[in-house]
PDB file of C-alpha atoms in Angstrom:
ATOM      1  CA  MET A  45      65.471 159.926 119.710  1.00  0.00           C
ATOM      2  CA  LYS A  46      65.613 157.317 116.915  1.00  0.00           C
ATOM      3  CA  ALA A  47      68.278 159.382 115.224  1.00  0.00           C
ATOM      4  CA  THR A  48      70.286 159.270 118.426  1.00  0.00           C
ATOM      5  CA  LEU A  49      69.819 155.562 118.995  1.00  0.00           C
ATOM      6  CA  PHE A  50      70.947 154.715 115.493  1.00  0.00           C
ATOM      7  CA  THR A  51      73.984 157.132 115.999  1.00  0.00           C
ATOM      8  CA  VAL A  52      75.072 155.216 119.197  1.00  0.00           C
ATOM      9  CA  LEU A  53      74.831 151.784 117.537  1.00  0.00           C
ATOM     10  CA  ALA A  54      76.654 153.147 114.256  1.00  0.00           C
ATOM     11  CA  PHE A  55      79.487 154.683 116.527  1.00  0.00           C
ATOM     12  CA  GLY A  56      79.422 151.415 118.678  1.00  0.00           C
ATOM     13  CA  GLY A  57      79.756 149.267 115.390  1.00  0.00           C
ATOM     14  CA  PHE A  58      82.485 151.342 114.277  1.00  0.00           C
ATOM     15  CA  LEU A  59      84.343 151.317 117.493  1.00  0.00           C
ATOM     16  CA  ALA A  60      83.929 147.407 117.596  1.00  0.00           C
ATOM     17  CA  THR A  61      85.376 147.124 114.045  1.00  0.00           C
ATOM     18  CA  SER A  62      88.265 149.466 114.722  1.00  0.00           C
ATOM     19  CA  ILE A  63      89.375 147.156 117.809  1.00  0.00           C
ATOM     20  CA  ALA A  64      88.754 144.039 116.085  1.00  0.00           C
ATOM     21  CA  SER A  65      90.756 144.778 112.778  1.00  0.00           C
ATOM     22  CA  PRO A  66      94.346 144.786 114.419  1.00  0.00           C
ATOM     23  CA  VAL A  67      93.522 141.314 115.765  1.00  0.00           C
ATOM     24  CA  ALA A  68      93.028 140.132 112.350  1.00  0.00           C
ATOM     25  CA  VAL A  69      96.179 141.395 110.992  1.00  0.00           C
ATOM     26  CA  GLU A  70      98.205 140.031 113.936  1.00  0.00           C
ATOM     27  CA  THR A  71      96.509 136.617 113.110  1.00  0.00           C
ATOM     28  CA  SER A  72      98.066 136.842 109.579  1.00  0.00           C
ATOM     29  CA  VAL A  73     101.230 137.974 111.027  1.00  0.00           C
ATOM     30  CA  GLU A  74     101.473 134.931 113.421  1.00  0.00           C
ATOM     31  CA  LYS A  75     100.486 132.659 110.664  1.00  0.00           C
ATOM     32  CA  ARG A  76     103.197 133.930 108.507  1.00  0.00           C
ATOM     33  CA  GLN A  77     105.614 133.572 111.437  1.00  0.00           C
ATOM     34  CA  ASP A  78     104.658 130.017 112.112  1.00  0.00           C
ATOM     35  CA  ILE A  79     105.392 129.120 108.216  1.00  0.00           C
ATOM     36  CA  ASP A  80     108.805 130.811 108.727  1.00  0.00           C
ATOM     37  CA  ALA A  81     109.557 128.972 112.099  1.00  0.00           C
ATOM     38  CA  ILE A  82     108.618 125.793 110.166  1.00  0.00           C
ATOM     39  CA  GLU A  83     111.024 126.588 107.268  1.00  0.00           C
ATOM     40  CA  THR A  84     113.713 127.591 109.540  1.00  0.00           C
ATOM     41  CA  SER A  85     113.216 124.361 111.599  1.00  0.00           C
ATOM     42  CA  LEU A  86     113.620 122.491 108.428  1.00  0.00           C
ATOM     43  CA  GLU A  87     116.936 124.109 107.575  1.00  0.00           C
ATOM     44  CA  THR A  88     118.098 123.410 110.930  1.00  0.00           C
ATOM     45  CA  LEU A  89     117.026 119.734 110.559  1.00  0.00           C
ATOM     46  CA  PHE A  90     118.888 119.537 107.493  1.00  0.00           C
ATOM     47  CA  THR A  91     122.154 120.874 108.662  1.00  0.00           C
ATOM     48  CA  GLN A  92     121.924 118.541 111.688  1.00  0.00           C
ATOM     49  CA  ILE A  93     120.958 115.533 109.500  1.00  0.00           C
ATOM     50  CA  GLN A  94     124.056 116.432 107.057  1.00  0.00           C
ATOM     51  CA  GLU A  95     126.416 116.121 110.265  1.00  0.00           C
ATOM     52  CA  GLN A  96     124.770 112.854 111.060  1.00  0.00           C
ATOM     53  CA  THR A  97     125.212 111.373 107.317  1.00  0.00           C
ATOM     54  CA  GLY A  98     128.696 112.789 107.250  1.00  0.00           C
ATOM     55  CA  LYS A  99     129.868 110.684 110.148  1.00  0.00           C
ATOM     56  CA  ILE A 100     127.922 107.761 108.701  1.00  0.00           C
ATOM     57  CA  ASN A 101     129.952 108.203 105.127  1.00  0.00           C
ATOM     58  CA  ALA A 102     132.983 108.845 107.245  1.00  0.00           C
ATOM     59  CA  THR A 103     132.671 105.349 108.961  1.00  0.00           C
ATOM     60  CA  LEU A 104     131.636 103.581 106.041  1.00  0.00           C
ATOM     61  CA  THR A 105     134.006 104.594 103.528  1.00  0.00           C
ATOM     62  CA  PRO A 106     136.821 102.535 104.291  1.00  0.00           C
ATOM     63  CA  VAL A 107     134.336  99.512 104.425  1.00  0.00           C
ATOM     64  CA  ALA A 108     134.476  97.240 101.486  1.00  0.00           C
ATOM     65  CA  ASP A 109     131.157  97.107  99.040  1.00  0.00           C
ATOM     66  CA  ALA A 110     129.045  93.945 100.224  1.00  0.00           C
ATOM     67  CA  ALA A 111     131.414  93.617 103.260  1.00  0.00           C
ATOM     68  CA  PRO A 112     131.891  90.107 105.103  1.00  0.00           C
ATOM     69  CA  GLU A 113     129.260  89.664 107.622  1.00  0.00           C
ATOM     70  CA  GLU A 114     131.822  90.206 110.672  1.00  0.00           C
ATOM     71  CA  ASP A 115     132.937  93.404 109.130  1.00  0.00           C
ATOM     72  CA  ALA A 116     129.141  94.718 108.352  1.00  0.00           C
ATOM     73  CA  VAL A 117     127.776  93.993 111.837  1.00  0.00           C
ATOM     74  CA  ALA A 118     130.720  96.006 113.253  1.00  0.00           C
ATOM     75  CA  ALA A 119     130.299  99.111 111.166  1.00  0.00           C
ATOM     76  CA  ALA A 120     126.500  98.623 111.604  1.00  0.00           C
ATOM     77  CA  ASP A 121     127.351  98.953 115.452  1.00  0.00           C
ATOM     78  CA  GLU A 122     129.404 102.116 114.762  1.00  0.00           C
ATOM     79  CA  ILE A 123     126.717 103.902 112.647  1.00  0.00           C
ATOM     80  CA  ALA A 124     123.754 102.691 114.846  1.00  0.00           C
ATOM     81  CA  PRO A 125     124.114 105.983 117.006  1.00  0.00           C
ATOM     82  CA  GLN A 126     123.925 108.260 113.887  1.00  0.00           C
ATOM     83  CA  LEU A 127     120.872 106.662 112.691  1.00  0.00           C
ATOM     84  CA  GLU A 128     119.322 106.793 115.941  1.00  0.00           C
ATOM     85  CA  ALA A 129     120.100 110.525 116.164  1.00  0.00           C
ATOM     86  CA  ILE A 130     118.569 111.076 112.612  1.00  0.00           C
ATOM     87  CA  ALA A 131     115.396 109.365 113.931  1.00  0.00           C
ATOM     88  CA  ASP A 132     115.275 111.361 116.773  1.00  0.00           C
ATOM     89  CA  LEU A 133     115.576 114.544 114.760  1.00  0.00           C
ATOM     90  CA  LEU A 134     112.857 113.602 112.531  1.00  0.00           C
ATOM     91  CA  ASP A 135     110.814 113.028 115.635  1.00  0.00           C
ATOM     92  CA  LYS A 136     111.353 116.177 116.948  1.00  0.00           C
ATOM     93  CA  SER A 137     110.602 118.073 113.748  1.00  0.00           C
ATOM     94  CA  ALA A 138     107.440 116.120 113.429  1.00  0.00           C
ATOM     95  CA  THR A 139     106.414 117.719 116.855  1.00  0.00           C
ATOM     96  CA  ILE A 140     107.288 121.121 115.561  1.00  0.00           C
ATOM     97  CA  ALA A 141     105.259 121.041 112.654  1.00  0.00           C
ATOM     98  CA  LYS A 142     102.147 119.396 114.573  1.00  0.00           C
ATOM     99  CA  ARG A 143     102.260 122.470 117.020  1.00  0.00           C
ATOM    100  CA  ALA A 144     102.488 124.698 113.945  1.00  0.00           C
ATOM    101  CA  ILE A 145      99.327 123.437 112.002  1.00  0.00           C
ATOM    102  CA  LEU A 146      97.690 126.270 110.269  1.00  0.00           C
ATOM    103  CA  GLU A 147      94.332 126.935 109.242  1.00  0.00           C
ATOM    104  CA  GLY A 148      94.897 128.420 105.976  1.00  0.00           C
ATOM    105  CA  ARG A 149      96.540 126.817 102.747  1.00  0.00           C
ATOM    106  CA  TYR A 150      99.834 127.796 102.087  1.00  0.00           C
ATOM    107  CA  VAL A 151     101.858 126.858  98.783  1.00  0.00           C
ATOM    108  CA  LYS A 152     105.803 127.210 100.009  1.00  0.00           C
ATOM    109  CA  GLU A 153     108.286 126.066  97.430  1.00  0.00           C
ATOM    110  CA  ASP A 154     110.975 126.843  99.808  1.00  0.00           C
ATOM    111  CA  ILE A 155     109.274 124.173 102.213  1.00  0.00           C
ATOM    112  CA  PHE A 156     108.958 121.633  99.328  1.00  0.00           C
ATOM    113  CA  LYS A 157     112.671 122.180  98.339  1.00  0.00           C
ATOM    114  CA  THR A 158     113.862 121.757 101.776  1.00  0.00           C
ATOM    115  CA  VAL A 159     112.060 118.731 102.476  1.00  0.00           C
ATOM    116  CA  SER A 160     113.000 117.307  99.099  1.00  0.00           C
ATOM    117  CA  ILE A 161     116.794 117.935  99.972  1.00  0.00           C
ATOM    118  CA  ILE A 162     116.243 116.099 103.265  1.00  0.00           C
ATOM    119  CA  LEU A 163     114.655 113.253 101.470  1.00  0.00           C
ATOM    120  CA  TYR A 164     117.568 113.149  98.757  1.00  0.00           C
ATOM    121  CA  GLU A 165     120.283 113.382 101.802  1.00  0.00           C
ATOM    122  CA  LEU A 166     118.528 110.441 103.590  1.00  0.00           C
ATOM    123  CA  LEU A 167     118.114 108.528 100.104  1.00  0.00           C
ATOM    124  CA  GLY A 168     121.969 108.660  99.244  1.00  0.00           C
ATOM    125  CA  THR A 169     122.851 107.882 102.745  1.00  0.00           C
ATOM    126  CA  VAL A 170     120.506 104.714 102.966  1.00  0.00           C
ATOM    127  CA  LYS A 171     121.561 103.549  99.671  1.00  0.00           C
ATOM    128  CA  PHE A 172     125.291 103.827 100.583  1.00  0.00           C
ATOM    129  CA  ILE A 173     124.650 101.930 103.783  1.00  0.00           C
ATOM    130  CA  LEU A 174     122.847  99.128 101.649  1.00  0.00           C
ATOM    131  CA  ILE A 175     125.497  98.873  99.296  1.00  0.00           C
ATOM    132  CA  LYS A 176     128.124  98.664 102.030  1.00  0.00           C
ATOM    133  CA  LEU A 177     126.708  96.567 104.599  1.00  0.00           C
ATOM    134  CA  GLY A 178     123.462  95.066 103.130  1.00  0.00           C
ATOM    135  CA  LEU A 179     120.277  95.386 104.814  1.00  0.00           C
ATOM    136  CA  GLY A 180     120.602  92.461 107.448  1.00  0.00           C
ATOM    137  CA  PRO A 181     123.063  94.376 110.031  1.00  0.00           C
ATOM    138  CA  VAL A 182     121.173  97.608 109.919  1.00  0.00           C
ATOM    139  CA  LEU A 183     117.630  96.530 109.634  1.00  0.00           C
ATOM    140  CA  PHE A 184     116.893  97.325 113.219  1.00  0.00           C
ATOM    141  CA  SER A 185     118.294 100.927 112.927  1.00  0.00           C
ATOM    142  CA  LEU A 186     116.680 101.675 109.670  1.00  0.00           C
ATOM    143  CA  VAL A 187     113.092 100.765 110.927  1.00  0.00           C
ATOM    144  CA  PRO A 188     112.774 103.520 113.524  1.00  0.00           C
ATOM    145  CA  LEU A 189     114.405 106.005 111.040  1.00  0.00           C
ATOM    146  CA  ILE A 190     111.933 105.219 108.136  1.00  0.00           C
ATOM    147  CA  LEU A 191     108.861 105.547 110.739  1.00  0.00           C
ATOM    148  CA  ALA A 192     110.202 108.836 111.962  1.00  0.00           C
ATOM    149  CA  LEU A 193     110.312 110.086 108.354  1.00  0.00           C
ATOM    150  CA  VAL A 194     106.909 108.969 107.549  1.00  0.00           C
ATOM    151  CA  LYS A 195     105.635 110.812 110.720  1.00  0.00           C
ATOM    152  CA  THR A 196     107.368 113.808 109.900  1.00  0.00           C
ATOM    153  CA  LEU A 197     105.975 113.814 106.013  1.00  0.00           C
ATOM    154  CA  LYS A 198     102.366 113.263 107.371  1.00  0.00           C
ATOM    155  CA  ALA A 199     102.714 115.907 110.067  1.00  0.00           C
ATOM    156  CA  LEU A 200     104.148 118.466 107.538  1.00  0.00           C
ATOM    157  CA  ASP A 201     101.537 117.639 104.899  1.00  0.00           C
ATOM    158  CA  LYS A 202      98.916 118.919 107.471  1.00  0.00           C
ATOM    159  CA  VAL A 203     101.068 122.151 107.662  1.00  0.00           C
ATOM    160  CA  VAL A 204     101.877 122.571 103.642  1.00  0.00           C
ATOM    161  CA  THR A 205      98.803 121.024 101.936  1.00  0.00           C
ATOM    162  CA  GLY A 206     100.081 118.875  99.031  1.00  0.00           C
ATOM    163  CA  LEU A 207     103.782 118.209 100.221  1.00  0.00           C
ATOM    164  CA  LEU A 208     103.146 114.440 100.103  1.00  0.00           C
ATOM    165  CA  ILE A 209     102.280 114.873  96.485  1.00  0.00           C
ATOM    166  CA  ALA A 210     105.233 116.896  95.802  1.00  0.00           C
ATOM    167  CA  VAL A 211     107.741 114.558  97.513  1.00  0.00           C
ATOM    168  CA  LYS A 212     106.064 111.356  96.681  1.00  0.00           C
ATOM    169  CA  PHE A 213     108.701 110.203  94.087  1.00  0.00           C
ATOM    170  CA  ILE A 214     111.647 110.661  96.463  1.00  0.00           C
ATOM    171  CA  ALA A 215     109.964 108.827  99.418  1.00  0.00           C
ATOM    172  CA  ASP A 216     108.991 106.072  96.907  1.00  0.00           C
ATOM    173  CA  GLU A 217     112.400 105.562  95.666  1.00  0.00           C
ATOM    174  CA  LEU A 218     113.774 105.638  99.242  1.00  0.00           C
ATOM    175  CA  LEU A 219     111.117 102.991 100.451  1.00  0.00           C
ATOM    176  CA  THR A 220     111.861 100.848  97.296  1.00  0.00           C
ATOM    177  CA  ALA A 221     115.401 100.736  98.071  1.00  0.00           C
ATOM    178  CA  VAL A 222     114.931  99.548 101.585  1.00  0.00           C
ATOM    179  CA  GLY A 223     112.375  97.098 100.086  1.00  0.00           C
ATOM    180  CA  LEU A 224     114.827  95.805  97.658  1.00  0.00           C
ATOM    181  CA  GLY A 225     117.069  95.154 100.532  1.00  0.00           C
ATOM    182  CA  LEU A 226     114.260  93.111 102.328  1.00  0.00           C
ATOM    183  CA  LEU A 227     114.087  91.035  99.161  1.00  0.00           C
ATOM    184  CA  GLY A 228     117.631  90.224  99.349  1.00  0.00           C
ATOM    185  CA  LEU A 229     117.243  88.953 102.892  1.00  0.00           C
ATOM    186  CA  LEU A 230     114.897  86.100 101.752  1.00  0.00           C
TER     187      LEU A 230
END
C-alpha cells in the first residue's frame, strides 16, 4: 500500500513537472521577444528622429550663424513643431520601455549602440540649433525635449541595466551644450 502511495505521488510530481516546464520555456521566449520589441522600437524611434532632425537641418541651413534676433525667432518658430514631435516620440518610447520591464538582467550591446546613436543625433542637432539661433529663441522648445530624453533613458535603464552608465558621457555632452547656452543668456 505504501509503495502504491509513493508511486502515485511520484507520478503526480512527474506530471506536474511535465506540465510546468513548457510555461518556463514560454516565459523565457516572451522575455526575449520583449528585448527584440524594445530594440525594434528603438530603431524605429531613431528613424523617426532622423526625419525630424533632417527637417530642422533643412530649415536652419540657410540661416546665418548667430542670426539676428528677428531671424532667430522666426526660424525657432519654424522648427518648434519638429522639436515637439521629437519630444513626443521620446515620451512614447519611454512608455513602451516601461511596459516591457524585464525581470532578468540582459546586456544588449545593440540597444546600447542604438541609444548612443539616437543621443548623438540629438546632440548634433541641438548643437547646430544653438550655433545658428542661440538658446534664447528655442529654450521653451528644448526643455520638453530634454525632459523627455531623461525620462526615456531612465525607463530604458530599468529594462537594460547599466544603460545610463554606457551612455553617460554622450548625455553629459548634450546637457553641457544646453548648459553653456544658458550661461550665454546671463
